[in-house]
GROMACS .gro file of C-alpha atoms in nm:
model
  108
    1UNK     CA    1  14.980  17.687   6.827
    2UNK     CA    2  15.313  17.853   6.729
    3UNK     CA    3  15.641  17.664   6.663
    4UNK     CA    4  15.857  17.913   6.781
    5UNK     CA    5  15.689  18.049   7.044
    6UNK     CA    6  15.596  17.982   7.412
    7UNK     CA    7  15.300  17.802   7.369
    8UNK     CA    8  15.346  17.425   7.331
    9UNK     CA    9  15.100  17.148   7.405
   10UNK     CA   10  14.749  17.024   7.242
   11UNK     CA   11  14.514  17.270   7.266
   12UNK     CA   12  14.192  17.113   7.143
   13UNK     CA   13  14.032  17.418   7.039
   14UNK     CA   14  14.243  17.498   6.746
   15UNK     CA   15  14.179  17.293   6.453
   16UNK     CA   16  14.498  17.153   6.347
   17UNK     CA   17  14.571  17.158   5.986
   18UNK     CA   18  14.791  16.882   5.834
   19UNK     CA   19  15.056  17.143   5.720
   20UNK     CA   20  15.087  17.319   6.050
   21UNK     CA   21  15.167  16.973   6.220
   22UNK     CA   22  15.414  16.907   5.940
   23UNK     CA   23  15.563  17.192   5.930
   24UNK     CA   24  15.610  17.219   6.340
   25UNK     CA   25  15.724  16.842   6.349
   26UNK     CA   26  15.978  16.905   6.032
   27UNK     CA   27  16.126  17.238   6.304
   28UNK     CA   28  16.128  16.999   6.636
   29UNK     CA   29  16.295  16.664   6.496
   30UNK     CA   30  16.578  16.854   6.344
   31UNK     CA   31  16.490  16.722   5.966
   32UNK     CA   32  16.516  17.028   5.767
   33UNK     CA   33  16.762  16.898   5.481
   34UNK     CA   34  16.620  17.104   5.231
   35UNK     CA   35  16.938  17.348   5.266
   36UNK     CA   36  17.180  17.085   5.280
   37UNK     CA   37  17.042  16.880   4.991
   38UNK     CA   38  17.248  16.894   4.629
   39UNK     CA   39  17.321  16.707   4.362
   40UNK     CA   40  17.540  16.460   4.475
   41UNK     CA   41  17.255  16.375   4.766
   42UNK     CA   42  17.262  16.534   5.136
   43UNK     CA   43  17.588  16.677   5.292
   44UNK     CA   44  17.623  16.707   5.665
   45UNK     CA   45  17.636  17.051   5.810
   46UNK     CA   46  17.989  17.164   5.936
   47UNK     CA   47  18.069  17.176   6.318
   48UNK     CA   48  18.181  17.437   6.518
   49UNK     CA   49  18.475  17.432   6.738
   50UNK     CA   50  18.427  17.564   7.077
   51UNK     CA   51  18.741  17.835   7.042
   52UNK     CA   52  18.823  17.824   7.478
   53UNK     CA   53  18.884  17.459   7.450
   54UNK     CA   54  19.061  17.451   7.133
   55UNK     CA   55  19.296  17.709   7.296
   56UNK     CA   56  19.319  17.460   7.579
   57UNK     CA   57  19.386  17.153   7.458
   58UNK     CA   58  19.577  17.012   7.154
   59UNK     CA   59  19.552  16.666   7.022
   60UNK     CA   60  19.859  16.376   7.100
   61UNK     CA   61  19.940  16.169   6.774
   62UNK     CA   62  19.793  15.861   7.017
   63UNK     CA   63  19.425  16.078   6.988
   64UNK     CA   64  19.432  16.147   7.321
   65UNK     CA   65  19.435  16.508   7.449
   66UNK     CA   66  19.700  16.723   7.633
   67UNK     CA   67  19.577  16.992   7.909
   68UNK     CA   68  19.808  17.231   8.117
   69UNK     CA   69  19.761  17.218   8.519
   70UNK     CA   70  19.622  17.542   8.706
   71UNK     CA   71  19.739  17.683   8.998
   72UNK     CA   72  20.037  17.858   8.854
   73UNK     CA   73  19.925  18.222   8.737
   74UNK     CA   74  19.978  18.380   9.078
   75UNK     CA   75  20.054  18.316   9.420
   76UNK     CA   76  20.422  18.158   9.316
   77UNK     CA   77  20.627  18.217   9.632
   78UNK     CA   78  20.417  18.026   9.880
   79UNK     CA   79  20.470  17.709   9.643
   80UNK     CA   80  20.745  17.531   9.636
   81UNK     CA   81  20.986  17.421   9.316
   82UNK     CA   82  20.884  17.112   9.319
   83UNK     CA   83  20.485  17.174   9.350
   84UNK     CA   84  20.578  17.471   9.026
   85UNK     CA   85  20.811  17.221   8.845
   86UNK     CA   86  20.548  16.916   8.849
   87UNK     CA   87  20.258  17.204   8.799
   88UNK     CA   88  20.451  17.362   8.483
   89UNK     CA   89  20.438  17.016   8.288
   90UNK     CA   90  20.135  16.909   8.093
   91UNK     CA   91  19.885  16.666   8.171
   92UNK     CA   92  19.660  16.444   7.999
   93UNK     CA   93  19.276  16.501   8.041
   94UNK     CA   94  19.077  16.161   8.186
   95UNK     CA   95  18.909  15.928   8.033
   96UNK     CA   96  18.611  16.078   8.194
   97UNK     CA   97  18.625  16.391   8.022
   98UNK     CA   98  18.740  16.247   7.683
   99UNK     CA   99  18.395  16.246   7.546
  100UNK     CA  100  18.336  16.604   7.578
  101UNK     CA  101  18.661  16.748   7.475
  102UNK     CA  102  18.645  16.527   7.149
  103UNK     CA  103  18.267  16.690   7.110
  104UNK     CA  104  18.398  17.035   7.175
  105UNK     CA  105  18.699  16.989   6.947
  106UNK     CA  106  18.577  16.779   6.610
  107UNK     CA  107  18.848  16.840   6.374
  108UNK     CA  108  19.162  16.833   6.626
   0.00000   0.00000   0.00000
């Protein structure tokens, strides 16, 4: 059995040793402190921000989050003003989608 590997599963001909099991349970669950541990107890690791959406969307002072509309890169002339005036204003992204933007962008 190999923790970072292909093979997963039991495989009752390998005798498991205590420390294997540990060891493989400690790299599944996500619980390997040890490098985050100091004196003043256990920090949190610092989160990335995904770098497309944070060049997509900015933070209102209300939390929520302003997006720009598509549709107005090419193919102008066959639009009309008021489509490209409405179009050229920004938006603000749904409550739907709220969730992931605030994942994607966690200190906006």
């Amino acid at each position: 059995m190999r923790c970072g590997g292909r093979t997963t599963g039991f495989e009752p001909w390998i005798v498991y040793t205590w420390r294997v099991v540990q060891k493989c349970v400690r790299e599944f669950s996500g619980l390997r402190t040890d490098r985050f541990r100091t004196t003043k107890g256990i920090i949190m690791p610092k989160l990335k921000t995904h770098s497309g959406a944070a060049k997509r969307f900015t933070k209102t002072g209300t939390g929520k989050f302003k997006r720009g509309h598509s549709k107005m890169r090419h193919i102008l002339t066959s639009k009309n003003n008021k489509t490209k005036s409405r179009l050229g204003k920004s938006g603000l992204v749904s409550d739907a989608d709220h969730y992931n933007v605030s994942r994607m962008l966690p200190y906006a």
